Protein backbone atom coordinates (compact mmCIF):
# COMPACT_ATOMS: atom_id res chain seq x y z
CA UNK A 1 6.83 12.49 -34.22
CA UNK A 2 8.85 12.13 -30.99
CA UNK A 3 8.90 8.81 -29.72
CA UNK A 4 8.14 9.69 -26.30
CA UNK A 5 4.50 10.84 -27.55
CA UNK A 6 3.94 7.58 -28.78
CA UNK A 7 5.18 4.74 -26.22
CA UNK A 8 2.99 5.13 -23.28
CA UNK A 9 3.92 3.56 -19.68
CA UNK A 10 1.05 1.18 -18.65
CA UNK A 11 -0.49 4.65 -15.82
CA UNK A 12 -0.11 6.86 -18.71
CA UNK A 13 -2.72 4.45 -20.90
CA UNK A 14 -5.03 3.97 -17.31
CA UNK A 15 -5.20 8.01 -17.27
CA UNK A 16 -6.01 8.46 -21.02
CA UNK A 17 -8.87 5.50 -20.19
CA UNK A 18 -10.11 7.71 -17.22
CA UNK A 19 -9.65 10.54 -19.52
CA UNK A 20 -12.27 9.55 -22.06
CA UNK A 21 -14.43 8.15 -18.96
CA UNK A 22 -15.17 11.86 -17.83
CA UNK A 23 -15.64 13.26 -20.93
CA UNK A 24 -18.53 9.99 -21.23
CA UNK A 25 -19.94 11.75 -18.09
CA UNK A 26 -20.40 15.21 -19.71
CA UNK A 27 -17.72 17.03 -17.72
CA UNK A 28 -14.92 18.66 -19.69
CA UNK A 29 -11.94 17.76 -18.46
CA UNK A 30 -10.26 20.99 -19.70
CA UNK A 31 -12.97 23.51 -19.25
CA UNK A 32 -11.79 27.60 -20.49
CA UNK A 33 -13.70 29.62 -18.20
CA UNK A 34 -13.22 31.68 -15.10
CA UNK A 35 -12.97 29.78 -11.66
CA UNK A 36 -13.31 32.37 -9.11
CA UNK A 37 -11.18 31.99 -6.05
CA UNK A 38 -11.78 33.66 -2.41
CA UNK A 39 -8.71 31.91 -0.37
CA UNK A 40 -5.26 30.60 -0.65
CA UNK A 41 -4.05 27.92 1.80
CA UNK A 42 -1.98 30.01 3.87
CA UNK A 43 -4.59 32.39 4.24
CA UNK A 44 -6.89 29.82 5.79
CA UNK A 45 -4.17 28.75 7.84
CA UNK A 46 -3.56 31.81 9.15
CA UNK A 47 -6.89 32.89 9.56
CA UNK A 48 -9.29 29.83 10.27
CA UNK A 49 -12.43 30.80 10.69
CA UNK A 50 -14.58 27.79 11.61
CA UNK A 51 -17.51 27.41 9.23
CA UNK A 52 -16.26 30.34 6.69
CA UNK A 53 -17.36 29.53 2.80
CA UNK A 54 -14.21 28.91 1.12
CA UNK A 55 -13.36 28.60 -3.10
CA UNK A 56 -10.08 27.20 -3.48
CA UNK A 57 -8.04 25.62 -6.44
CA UNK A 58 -4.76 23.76 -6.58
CA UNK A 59 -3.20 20.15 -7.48
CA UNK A 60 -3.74 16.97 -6.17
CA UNK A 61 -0.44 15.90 -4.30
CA UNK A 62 -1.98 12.97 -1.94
CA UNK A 63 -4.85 11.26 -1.31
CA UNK A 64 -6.38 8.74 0.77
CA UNK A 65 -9.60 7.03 -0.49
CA UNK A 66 -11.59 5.60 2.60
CA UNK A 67 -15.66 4.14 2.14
CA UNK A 68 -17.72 7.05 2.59
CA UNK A 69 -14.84 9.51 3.17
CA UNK A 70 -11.59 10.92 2.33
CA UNK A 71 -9.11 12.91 2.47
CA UNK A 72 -6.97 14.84 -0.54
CA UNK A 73 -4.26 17.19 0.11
CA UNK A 74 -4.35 19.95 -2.43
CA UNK A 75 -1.58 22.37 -3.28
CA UNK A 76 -1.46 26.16 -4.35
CA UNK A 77 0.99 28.53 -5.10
CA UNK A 78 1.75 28.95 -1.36
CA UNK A 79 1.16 25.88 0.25
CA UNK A 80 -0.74 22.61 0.95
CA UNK A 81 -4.29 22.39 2.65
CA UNK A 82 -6.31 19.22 3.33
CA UNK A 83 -9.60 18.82 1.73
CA UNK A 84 -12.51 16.40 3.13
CA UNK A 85 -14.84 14.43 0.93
CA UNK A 86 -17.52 12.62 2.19
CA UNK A 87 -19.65 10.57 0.29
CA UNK A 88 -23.06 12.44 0.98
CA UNK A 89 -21.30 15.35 0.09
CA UNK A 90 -19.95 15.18 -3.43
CA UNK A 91 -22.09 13.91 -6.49
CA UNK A 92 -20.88 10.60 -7.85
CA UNK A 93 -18.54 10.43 -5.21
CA UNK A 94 -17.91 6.78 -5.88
CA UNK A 95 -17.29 6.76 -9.54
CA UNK A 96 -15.81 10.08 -10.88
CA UNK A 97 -13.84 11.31 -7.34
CA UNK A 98 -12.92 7.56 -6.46
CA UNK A 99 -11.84 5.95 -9.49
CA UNK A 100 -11.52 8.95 -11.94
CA UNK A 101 -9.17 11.64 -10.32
CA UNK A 102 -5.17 10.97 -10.03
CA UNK A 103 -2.95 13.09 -8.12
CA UNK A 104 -1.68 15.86 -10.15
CA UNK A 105 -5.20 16.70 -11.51
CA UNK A 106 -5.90 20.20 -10.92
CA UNK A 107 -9.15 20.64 -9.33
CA UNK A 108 -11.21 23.13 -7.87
CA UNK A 109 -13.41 23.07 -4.30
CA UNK A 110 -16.43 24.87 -3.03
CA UNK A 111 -16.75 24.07 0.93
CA UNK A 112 -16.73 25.33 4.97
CA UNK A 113 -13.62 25.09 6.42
CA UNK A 114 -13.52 23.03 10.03
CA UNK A 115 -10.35 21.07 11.96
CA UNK A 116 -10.10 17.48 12.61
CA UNK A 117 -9.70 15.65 15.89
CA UNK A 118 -5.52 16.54 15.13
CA UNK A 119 -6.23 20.14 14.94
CA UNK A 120 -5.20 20.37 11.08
CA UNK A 121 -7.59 23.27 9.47
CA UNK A 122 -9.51 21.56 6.58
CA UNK A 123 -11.68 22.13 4.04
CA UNK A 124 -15.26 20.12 4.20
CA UNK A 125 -15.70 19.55 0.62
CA UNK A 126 -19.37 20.19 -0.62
CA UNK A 127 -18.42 20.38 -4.66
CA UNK A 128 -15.88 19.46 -6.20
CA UNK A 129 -14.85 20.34 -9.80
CA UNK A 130 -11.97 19.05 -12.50
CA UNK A 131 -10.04 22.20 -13.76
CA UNK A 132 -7.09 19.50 -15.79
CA UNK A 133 -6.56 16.20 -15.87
CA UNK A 134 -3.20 14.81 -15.19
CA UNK A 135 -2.05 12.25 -18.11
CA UNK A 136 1.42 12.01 -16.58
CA UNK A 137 2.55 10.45 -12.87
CA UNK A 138 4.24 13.01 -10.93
CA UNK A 139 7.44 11.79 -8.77
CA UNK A 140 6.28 10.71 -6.00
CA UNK A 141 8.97 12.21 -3.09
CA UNK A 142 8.44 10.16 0.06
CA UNK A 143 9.85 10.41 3.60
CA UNK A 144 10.70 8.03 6.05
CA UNK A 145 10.73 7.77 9.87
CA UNK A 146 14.16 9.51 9.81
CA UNK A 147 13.18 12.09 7.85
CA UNK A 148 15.10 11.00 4.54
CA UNK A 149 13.62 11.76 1.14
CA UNK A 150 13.45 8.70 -1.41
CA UNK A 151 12.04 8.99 -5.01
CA UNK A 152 12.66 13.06 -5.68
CA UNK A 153 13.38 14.85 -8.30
CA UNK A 154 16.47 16.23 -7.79
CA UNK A 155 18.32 14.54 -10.68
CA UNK A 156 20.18 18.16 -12.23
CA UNK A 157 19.68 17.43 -15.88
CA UNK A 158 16.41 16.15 -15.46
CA UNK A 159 15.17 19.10 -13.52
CA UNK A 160 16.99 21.60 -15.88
CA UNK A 161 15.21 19.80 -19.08
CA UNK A 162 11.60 19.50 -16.96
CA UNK A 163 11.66 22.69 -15.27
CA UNK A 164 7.69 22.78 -14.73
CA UNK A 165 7.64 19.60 -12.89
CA UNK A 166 10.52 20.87 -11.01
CA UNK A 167 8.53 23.68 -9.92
CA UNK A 168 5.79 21.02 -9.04
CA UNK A 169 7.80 18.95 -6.59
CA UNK A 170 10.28 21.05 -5.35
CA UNK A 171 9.15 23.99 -3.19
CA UNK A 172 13.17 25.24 -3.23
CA UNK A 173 13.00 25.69 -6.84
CA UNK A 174 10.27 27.95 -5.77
CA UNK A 175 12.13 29.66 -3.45
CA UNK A 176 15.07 30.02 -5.51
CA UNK A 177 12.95 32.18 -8.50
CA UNK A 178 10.83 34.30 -6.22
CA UNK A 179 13.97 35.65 -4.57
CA UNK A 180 15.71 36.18 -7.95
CA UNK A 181 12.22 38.14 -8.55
CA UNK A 182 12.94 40.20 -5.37
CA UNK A 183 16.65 40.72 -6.34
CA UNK A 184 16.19 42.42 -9.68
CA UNK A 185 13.23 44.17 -7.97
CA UNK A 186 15.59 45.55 -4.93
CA UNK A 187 17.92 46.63 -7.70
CA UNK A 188 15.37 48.53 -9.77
CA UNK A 189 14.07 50.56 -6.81
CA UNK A 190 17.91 51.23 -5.55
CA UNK A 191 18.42 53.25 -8.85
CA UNK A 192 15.26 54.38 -9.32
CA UNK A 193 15.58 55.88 -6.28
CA UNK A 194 18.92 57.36 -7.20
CA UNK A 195 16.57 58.50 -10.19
CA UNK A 196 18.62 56.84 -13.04
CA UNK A 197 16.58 56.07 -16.34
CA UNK A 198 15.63 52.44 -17.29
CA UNK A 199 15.72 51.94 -20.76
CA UNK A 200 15.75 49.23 -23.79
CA UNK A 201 17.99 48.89 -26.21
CA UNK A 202 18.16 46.89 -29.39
CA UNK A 203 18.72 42.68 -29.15
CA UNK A 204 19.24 42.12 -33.02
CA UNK A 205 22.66 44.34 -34.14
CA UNK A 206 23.91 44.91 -36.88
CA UNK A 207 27.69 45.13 -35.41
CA UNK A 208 28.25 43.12 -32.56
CA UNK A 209 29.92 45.18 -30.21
CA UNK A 210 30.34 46.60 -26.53
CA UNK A 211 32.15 43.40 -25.42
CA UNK A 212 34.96 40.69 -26.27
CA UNK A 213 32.94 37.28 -27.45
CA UNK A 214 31.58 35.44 -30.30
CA UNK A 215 27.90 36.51 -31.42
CA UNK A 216 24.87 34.55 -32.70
CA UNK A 217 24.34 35.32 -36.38
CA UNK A 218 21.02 35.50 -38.32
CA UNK A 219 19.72 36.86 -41.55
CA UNK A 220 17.27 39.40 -41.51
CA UNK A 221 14.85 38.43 -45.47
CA UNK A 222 13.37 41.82 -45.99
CA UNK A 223 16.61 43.94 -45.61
CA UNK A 224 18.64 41.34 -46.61
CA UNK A 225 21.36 41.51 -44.13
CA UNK A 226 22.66 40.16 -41.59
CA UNK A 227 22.32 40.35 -38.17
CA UNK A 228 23.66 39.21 -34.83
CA UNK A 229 22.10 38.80 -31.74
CA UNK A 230 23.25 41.41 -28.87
CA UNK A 231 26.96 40.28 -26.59
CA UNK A 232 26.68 43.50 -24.90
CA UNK A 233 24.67 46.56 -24.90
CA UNK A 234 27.12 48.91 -24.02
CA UNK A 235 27.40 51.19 -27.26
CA UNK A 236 24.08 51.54 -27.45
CA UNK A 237 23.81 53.29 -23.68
CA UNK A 238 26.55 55.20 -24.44
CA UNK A 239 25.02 56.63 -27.65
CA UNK A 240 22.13 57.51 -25.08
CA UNK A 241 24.75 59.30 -22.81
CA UNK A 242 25.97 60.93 -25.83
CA UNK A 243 22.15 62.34 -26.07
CA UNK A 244 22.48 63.93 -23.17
CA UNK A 245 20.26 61.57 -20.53
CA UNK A 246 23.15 61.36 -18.04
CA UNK A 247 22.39 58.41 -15.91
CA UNK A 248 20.42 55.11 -17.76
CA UNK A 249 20.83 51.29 -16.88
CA UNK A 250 19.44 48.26 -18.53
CA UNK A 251 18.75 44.61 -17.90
CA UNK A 252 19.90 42.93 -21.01
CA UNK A 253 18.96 39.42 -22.16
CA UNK A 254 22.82 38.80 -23.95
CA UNK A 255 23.57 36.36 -26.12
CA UNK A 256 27.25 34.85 -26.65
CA UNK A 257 28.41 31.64 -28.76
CA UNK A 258 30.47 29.93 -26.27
CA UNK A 259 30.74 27.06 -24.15
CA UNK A 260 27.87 25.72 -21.09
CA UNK A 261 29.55 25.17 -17.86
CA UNK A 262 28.23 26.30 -14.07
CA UNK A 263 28.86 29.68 -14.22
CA UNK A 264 27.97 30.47 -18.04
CA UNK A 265 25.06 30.08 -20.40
CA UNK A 266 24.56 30.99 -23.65
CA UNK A 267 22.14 33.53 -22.89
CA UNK A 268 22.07 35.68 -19.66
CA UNK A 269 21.34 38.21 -17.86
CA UNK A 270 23.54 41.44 -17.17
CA UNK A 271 22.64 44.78 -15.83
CA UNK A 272 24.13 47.64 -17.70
CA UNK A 273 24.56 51.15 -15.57
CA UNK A 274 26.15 54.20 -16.77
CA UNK A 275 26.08 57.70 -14.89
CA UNK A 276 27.60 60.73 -16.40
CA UNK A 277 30.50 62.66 -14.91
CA UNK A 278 31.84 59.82 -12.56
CA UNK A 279 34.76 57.72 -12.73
CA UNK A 280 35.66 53.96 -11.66
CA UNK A 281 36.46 54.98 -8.06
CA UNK A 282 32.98 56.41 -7.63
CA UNK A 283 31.38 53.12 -9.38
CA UNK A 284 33.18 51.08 -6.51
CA UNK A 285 31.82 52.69 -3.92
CA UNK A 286 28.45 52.54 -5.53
CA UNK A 287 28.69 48.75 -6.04
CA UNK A 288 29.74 48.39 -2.46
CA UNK A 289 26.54 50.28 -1.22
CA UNK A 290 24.47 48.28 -3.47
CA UNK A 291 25.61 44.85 -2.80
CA UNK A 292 25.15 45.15 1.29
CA UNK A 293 21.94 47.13 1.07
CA UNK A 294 20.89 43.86 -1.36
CA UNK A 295 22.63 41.31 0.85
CA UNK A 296 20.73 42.62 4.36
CA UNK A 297 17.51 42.81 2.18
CA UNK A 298 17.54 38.90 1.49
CA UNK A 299 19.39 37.79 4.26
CA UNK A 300 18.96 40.32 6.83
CA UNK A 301 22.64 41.06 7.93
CA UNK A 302 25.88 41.80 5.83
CA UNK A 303 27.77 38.34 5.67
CA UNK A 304 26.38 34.85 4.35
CA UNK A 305 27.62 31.31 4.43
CA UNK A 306 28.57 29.60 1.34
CA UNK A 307 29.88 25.92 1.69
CA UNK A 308 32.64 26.78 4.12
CA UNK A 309 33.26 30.13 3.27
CA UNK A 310 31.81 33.35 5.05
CA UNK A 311 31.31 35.86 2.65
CA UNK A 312 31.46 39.42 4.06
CA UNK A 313 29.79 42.29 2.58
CA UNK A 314 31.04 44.90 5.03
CA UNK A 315 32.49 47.72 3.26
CA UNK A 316 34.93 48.76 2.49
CA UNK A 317 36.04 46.01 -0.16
CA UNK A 318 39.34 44.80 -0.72
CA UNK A 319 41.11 46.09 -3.58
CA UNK A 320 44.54 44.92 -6.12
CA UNK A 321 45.33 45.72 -9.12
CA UNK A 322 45.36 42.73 -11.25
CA UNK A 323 49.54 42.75 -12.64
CA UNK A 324 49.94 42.56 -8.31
CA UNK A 325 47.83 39.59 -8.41
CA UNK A 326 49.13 38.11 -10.70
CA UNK A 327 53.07 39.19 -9.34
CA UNK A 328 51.83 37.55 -5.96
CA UNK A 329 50.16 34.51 -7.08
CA UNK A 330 52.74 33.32 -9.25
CA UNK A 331 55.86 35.16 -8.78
CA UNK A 332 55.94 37.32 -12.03
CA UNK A 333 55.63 40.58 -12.56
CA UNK A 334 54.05 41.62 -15.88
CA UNK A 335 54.08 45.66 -16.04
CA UNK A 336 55.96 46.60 -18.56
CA UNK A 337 56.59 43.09 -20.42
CA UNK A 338 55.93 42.27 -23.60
CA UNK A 339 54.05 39.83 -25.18
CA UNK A 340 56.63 36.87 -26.21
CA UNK A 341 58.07 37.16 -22.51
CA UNK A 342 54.65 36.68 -21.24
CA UNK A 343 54.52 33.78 -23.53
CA UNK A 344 58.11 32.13 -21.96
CA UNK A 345 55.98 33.43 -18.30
CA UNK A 346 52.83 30.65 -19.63
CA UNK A 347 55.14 27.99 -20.47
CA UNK A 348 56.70 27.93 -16.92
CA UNK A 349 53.26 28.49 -15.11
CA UNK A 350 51.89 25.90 -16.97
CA UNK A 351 49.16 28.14 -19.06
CA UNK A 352 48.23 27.01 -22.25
CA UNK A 353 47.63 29.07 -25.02
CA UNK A 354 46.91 29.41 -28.58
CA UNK A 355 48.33 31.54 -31.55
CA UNK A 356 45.32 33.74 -31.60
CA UNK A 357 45.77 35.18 -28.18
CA UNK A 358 47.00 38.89 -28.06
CA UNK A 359 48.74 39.96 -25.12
CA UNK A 360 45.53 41.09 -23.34
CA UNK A 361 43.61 37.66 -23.48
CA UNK A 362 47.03 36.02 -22.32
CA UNK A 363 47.18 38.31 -19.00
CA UNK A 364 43.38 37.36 -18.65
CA UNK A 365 44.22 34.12 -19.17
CA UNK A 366 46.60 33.86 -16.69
CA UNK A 367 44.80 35.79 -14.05
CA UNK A 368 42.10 33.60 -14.32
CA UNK A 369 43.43 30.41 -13.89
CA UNK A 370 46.30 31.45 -11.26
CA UNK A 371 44.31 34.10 -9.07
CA UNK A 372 40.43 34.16 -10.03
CA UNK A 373 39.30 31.61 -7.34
CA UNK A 374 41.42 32.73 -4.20
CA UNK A 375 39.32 35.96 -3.70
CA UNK A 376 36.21 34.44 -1.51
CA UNK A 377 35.44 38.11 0.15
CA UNK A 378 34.69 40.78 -2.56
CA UNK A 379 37.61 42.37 -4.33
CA UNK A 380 38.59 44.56 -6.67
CA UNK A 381 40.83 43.88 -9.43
CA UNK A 382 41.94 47.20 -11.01
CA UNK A 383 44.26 48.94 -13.51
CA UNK A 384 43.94 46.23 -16.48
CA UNK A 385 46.33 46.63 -19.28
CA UNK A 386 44.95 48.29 -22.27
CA UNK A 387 45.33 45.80 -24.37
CA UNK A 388 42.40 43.90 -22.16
CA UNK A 389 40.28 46.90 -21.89
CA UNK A 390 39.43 48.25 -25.68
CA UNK A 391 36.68 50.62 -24.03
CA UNK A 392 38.42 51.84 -21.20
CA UNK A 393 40.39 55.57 -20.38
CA UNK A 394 43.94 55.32 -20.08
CA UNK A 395 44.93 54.83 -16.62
CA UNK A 396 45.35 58.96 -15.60
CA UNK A 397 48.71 57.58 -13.61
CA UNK A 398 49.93 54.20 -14.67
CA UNK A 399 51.53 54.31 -18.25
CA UNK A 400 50.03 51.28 -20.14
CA UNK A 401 47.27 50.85 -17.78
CA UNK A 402 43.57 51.46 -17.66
CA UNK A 403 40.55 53.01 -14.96
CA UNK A 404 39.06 49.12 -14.91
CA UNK A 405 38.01 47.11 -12.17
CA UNK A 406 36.39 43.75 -11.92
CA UNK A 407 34.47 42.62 -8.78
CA UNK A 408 35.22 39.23 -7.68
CA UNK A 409 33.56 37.04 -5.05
CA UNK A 410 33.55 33.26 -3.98
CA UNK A 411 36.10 33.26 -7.27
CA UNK A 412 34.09 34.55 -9.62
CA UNK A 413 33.47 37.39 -11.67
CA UNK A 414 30.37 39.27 -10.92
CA UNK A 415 30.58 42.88 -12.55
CA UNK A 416 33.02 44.45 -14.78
CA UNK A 417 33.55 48.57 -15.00
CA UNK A 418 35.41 51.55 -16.62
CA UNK A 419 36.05 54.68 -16.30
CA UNK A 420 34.79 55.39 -20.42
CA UNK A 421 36.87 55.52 -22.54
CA UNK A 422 35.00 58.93 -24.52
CA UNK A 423 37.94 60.13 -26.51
CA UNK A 424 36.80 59.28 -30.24
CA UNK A 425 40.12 59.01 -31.91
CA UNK A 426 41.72 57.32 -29.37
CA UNK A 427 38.82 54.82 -29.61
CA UNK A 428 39.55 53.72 -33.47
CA UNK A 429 42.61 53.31 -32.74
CA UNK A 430 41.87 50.83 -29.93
CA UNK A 431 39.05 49.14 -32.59
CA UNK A 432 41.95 48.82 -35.26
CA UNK A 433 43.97 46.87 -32.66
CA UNK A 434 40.87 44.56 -32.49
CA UNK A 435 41.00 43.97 -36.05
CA UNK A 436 44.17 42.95 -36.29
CA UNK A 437 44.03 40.46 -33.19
CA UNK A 438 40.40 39.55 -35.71
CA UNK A 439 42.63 39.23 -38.41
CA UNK A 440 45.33 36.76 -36.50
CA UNK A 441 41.93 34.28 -36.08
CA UNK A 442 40.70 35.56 -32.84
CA UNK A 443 37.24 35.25 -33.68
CA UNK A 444 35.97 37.08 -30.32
CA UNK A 445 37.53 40.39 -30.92
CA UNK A 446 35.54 43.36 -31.46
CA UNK A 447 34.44 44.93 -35.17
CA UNK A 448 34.14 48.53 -35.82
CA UNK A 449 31.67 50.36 -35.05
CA UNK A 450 31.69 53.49 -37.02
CA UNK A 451 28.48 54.93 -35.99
CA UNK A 452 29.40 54.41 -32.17
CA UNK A 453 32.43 56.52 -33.60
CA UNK A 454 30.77 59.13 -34.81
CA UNK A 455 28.46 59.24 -31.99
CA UNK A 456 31.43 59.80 -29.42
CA UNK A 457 33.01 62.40 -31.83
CA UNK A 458 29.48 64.76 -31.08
CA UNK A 459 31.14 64.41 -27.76
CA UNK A 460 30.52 62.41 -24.64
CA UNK A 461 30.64 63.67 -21.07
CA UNK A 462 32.80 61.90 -18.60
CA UNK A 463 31.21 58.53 -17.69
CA UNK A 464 31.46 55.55 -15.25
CA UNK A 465 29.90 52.45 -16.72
CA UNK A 466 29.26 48.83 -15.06
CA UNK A 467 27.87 45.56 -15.93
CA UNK A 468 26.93 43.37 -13.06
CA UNK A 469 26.23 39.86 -14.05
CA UNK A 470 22.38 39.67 -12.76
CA UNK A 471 22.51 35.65 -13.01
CA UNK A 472 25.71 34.85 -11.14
CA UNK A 473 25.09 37.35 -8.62
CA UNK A 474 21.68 35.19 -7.51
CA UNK A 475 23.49 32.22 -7.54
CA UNK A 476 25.64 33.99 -4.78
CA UNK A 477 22.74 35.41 -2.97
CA UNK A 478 21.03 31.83 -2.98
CA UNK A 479 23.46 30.37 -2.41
CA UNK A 480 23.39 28.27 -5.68
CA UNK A 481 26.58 27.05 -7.29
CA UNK A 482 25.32 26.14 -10.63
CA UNK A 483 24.21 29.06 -13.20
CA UNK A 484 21.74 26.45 -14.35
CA UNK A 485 19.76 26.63 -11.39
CA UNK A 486 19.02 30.60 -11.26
CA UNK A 487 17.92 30.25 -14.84
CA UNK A 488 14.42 28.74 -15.13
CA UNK A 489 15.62 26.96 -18.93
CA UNK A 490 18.99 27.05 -19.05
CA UNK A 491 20.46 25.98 -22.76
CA UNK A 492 20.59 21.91 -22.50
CA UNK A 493 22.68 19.96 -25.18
C-alpha cells in the first residue's frame, strides 16, 4: 500500500477521531440519497429576499465558533455565502456543529435568509446536515492588510498532480475550464452552423497514420494483434469524404509517444475539419473568420494582451512562405537545395541534427528553432516542401513545393492544413518515401496504409483539411502559457 495512506499528520488522526464520533451519534457521515436544493449563492445574492426559505449545499471554507452563535462561510459552485448558527437553532449545536465539523466538510442547510448589521445577505441556519466529512486539511490561502496571499496553492506540480483540490482553492482554475468549455462550445456551433457533420472516428488503429510521430502500442487478446493508439485521425475523415459526406470535423483525444514540456502532452486535444471542394486559400480565410468571431466571444474585441505582447486578430493575417522565413531569418535560401547542403546550412546556424533526419524534418527543424517564436501576431507559413508534407497536393505553381500552411501565434503552432493530397498513386509513392526515412531509424515516419489507398483510388473530391490544436489554442485565449494548465490531468512523471 502507498505510504501516504498509512502515515497520518496529527489533524488527519483528530478528523478520523471526529469521524467515528458522528457515526457514535447515528448520523452517516456519507449518506447516498438525494439532497434537494432550491438556491445557489449568487442567486441569493442577487435576489435577497428577506425571510425567503432557502436549501443550500456547499463546503465549509471558514468558520468562526462564538458561545451561542456563529458564523460559517459555505461555498458552491458559484460562490461563497455566509451561514448563521445559533445555538437555539441547530440540535446539538455544542457537540456535533462545534467540535465535530472541519472546514472542508460538505454540508447541507435548511434556513430564512436575512442581512447582518454589515449588510452581508445570510443564511439563518435552522438545520443543518453533514453531506461528507473532510479527513484531509485544505490549504488554508490567507490575505493580509495589503492584500497579499500567503499559504496558496499555487505550487505548479502540486496543483497539476492534485487537480481537485486545485479546483477547491483556486477560483481561476475554475475560470480557466469553464471558458475552455465555452471555447469548444463556440466552435461547435460556428460549424454547425456552417452545417458541417460532427463525427467519431476510431482511437485504437491498427496503422498509425494521418500524421508524423511515434504511437502508443497495445495488444488487442481476442484478435491477437496489435494495436496503437490514434496520432491523428486524418485518414479516417478522409475515408468519410471519400463516402461522399462532404464537410465532417472531429475533436480527437490523440495520443503521441514523445516528450512533456509547456506546450505538449502526451495526449491532447485537436480538432480535425475537412470540407470538400476547397483548397488551402479558402481554409485561411475560414480560420481567420473563426479565430476573431472566437476571440470577441471571450474577450469581447479582436486583440488581447499576452505578457507584453498585443495579439491582434484583425484580419487579414499575415502570410510567408516558410523557405522566405527561413531565407530572412537566417540568411539562407533553401528552394531548390539539397539535402547534404542543408546539412553544411545546420552546421553554420548552429542546428543540431541526427542521422535519421530526412530533408523535410531538417527544414522543420530549422524553421523551428530560427523563426517559430518571432511571429507574435497570427501568420501563415505556406508552401512547405514535399518532403515535410507526405499528405499534401503538389504546390499547383512552385516546383517542389506543397498547398500547406501552418498558423502561428505568440510563437507557436496552433493549426496545420492542406490542400489534400487525393491523387492515389501519387500518395504511395509519398508513403514509400516514409518507409525509407522508417527504414534509416526515423521511428516517427508514417507506415502504409493500404486501405486509406484503396479508399482514395474509389476517388476523392477536392478537399481542404485542418487540424487546429484545441489545447494550445485555450492556453492563448486564457492567456495561459503552460499546456498543463488547460488540461485538467495533464501526464505527470
Amino acid at each position: 500500500m502507498n505510504k501516504n495512506f498509512i502515515k497520518l499528520s496529527d489533524q488527519e488522526i483528530i478528523r478520523r477521531k471526529k469521524l467515528y464520533e458522528i457515526i457514535k451519534l447515528g448520523i452517516n457521515p456519507y449518506p447516498s440519497e438525494e439532497y434537494y436544493v432550491n438556491a445557489t449563492s449568487i442567486y441569493l445574492i442577487k435576489f435577497y429576499e428577506y425571510g425567503k426559505n432557502v436549501i443550500i449545499s456547499g463546503r465549509i471554507i471558514r468558520m468562526r465558533i462564538m458561545g451561542k452563535a456563529s458564523f460559517i462561510e459555505m461555498k458552491d459552485k458559484h460562490g461563497i455565502i455566509q451561514i448563521y448558527l445559533k445555538r437555539d437553532s441547530i440540535k446539538n449545536y455544542d457537540f456535533f456543529f462545534k467540535k465535530l465539523l472541519d472546514i472542508g466538510d460538505i454540508i447541507g442547510i435548511k434556513g430564512f435568509l436575512f442581512k447582518t448589521k454589515s449588510n452581508k445577505t445570510t443564511v439563518h441556519a435552522k438545520k443543518i446536515k453533514l453531506l461528507s466529512k473532510c479527513l484531509r486539511v485544505l490549504p488554508h490561502v490567507k490575505q493580509d492588510e495589503t492584500g497579499k496571499v500567503h499559504d496558496s496553492f499555487y505550487e505548479s506540480e502540486q496543483r497539476y498532480r492534485m487537480r481537485y483540490l486545485d479546483l477547491i482553492v483556486n477560483d481561476k482554475t475554475k475560470s480557466i475550464f469553464r471558458k475552455r468549455t465555452k471555447i469548444i462550445q463556440y466552435i461547435r456551433n460556428f460549424l454547425n452552423k456552417k452545417g458541417y457533420l460532427e463525427v467519431e472516428t476510431p482511437i485504437l488503429q491498427s496503422i498509425p497514420g494521418g500524421a508524423i510521430a511515434r504511437p502508443f502500442m497495445t495488444h488487442h487478446n481476442a484478435l491477437n494483434i496489435p494495436l496503437y493508439l490514434r496520432i491523428s485521425n486524418e485518414l479516417f475523415l478522409k475515408k468519410l469524404i471519400v463516402g461522399g459526406l462532404e464537410s465532417v470535423y472531429e475533436f480527437s483525444r490523440n495520443f503521441r509517444n514523445e516528450g512533456i514540456d509547456k506546450i505538449h502532452n502526451t495526449e491532447f486535444t485537436i480538432l480535425e475539419l475537412y470540407v470538400s471542394y476547397k483548397d488551402y486559400f479558402w481554409m485561411m480565410i475560414f480560420i481567420e473568420k473563426m479565430l476573431e468571431f472566437l476571440c470577441v466571444k471571450i474577450h469581447d474585441k479582436k486583440f488581447i494582451k499576452i505578457g507584453y505582447n498585443i495579439i491582434n486578430f484583425n484580419i487579414p493575417f499575415k502570410k510567408i512562405t516558410i523557405l522566405d522565413s527561413i531565407k530572412e531569418n537566417t540568411g539562407y535560401d533553401l528552394y531548390g537545395m539539397d539535402e547534404k547542403n542543408i546539412i553544411k546550412i545546420c552546421k553554420k546556424i548552429n542546428v543540431k541534427i541526427d542521422n535519421s533526419m530526412g530533408k523535410g524534418k531538417i527544414i522543420d527543424l530549422i524553421f523551428s528553432e530560427k523563426c517559430e517564436k518571432k511571429y507574435i501576431n497570427p501568420t501563415f507559413i505556406m508552401d512547405h516542401p514535399i518532403e515535410m508534407s507526405p499528405l499534401t497536393q503538389i504546390h499547383r505553381s512552385k516546383k517542389g513545393l506543397t498547398e500547406r500552411f501552418e498558423l502561428i501565434i505568440n510563437g507557436n503552432e496552433i493549426a496545420n492544413s492542406y490542400s489534400e493530397l487525393n491523387n492515389p498513386i501519387d500518395q504511395l509513392k509519398r508513403f514509400r518515401e516514409q518507409i525509407k526515412l522508417y527504414n534509416k531509424g526515423d521511428n516517427e515516419a508514417m507506415l502504409i496504409d493500404c486501405n486509406f489507398i484503396r479508399s482514395l483510388e474509389f476517388g476523392m473530391p477536392p478537399c481542404a483539411g485542418i487540424g487546429i490544436g484545441i489545447d494550445r489554442l485555450i492556453m492563448l485565449l486564457t492567456n495561459n502559457k503552460c499546456i498543463q494548465d488547460v488540461l485538467f490531468f495533464p501526464q505527470m512523471k
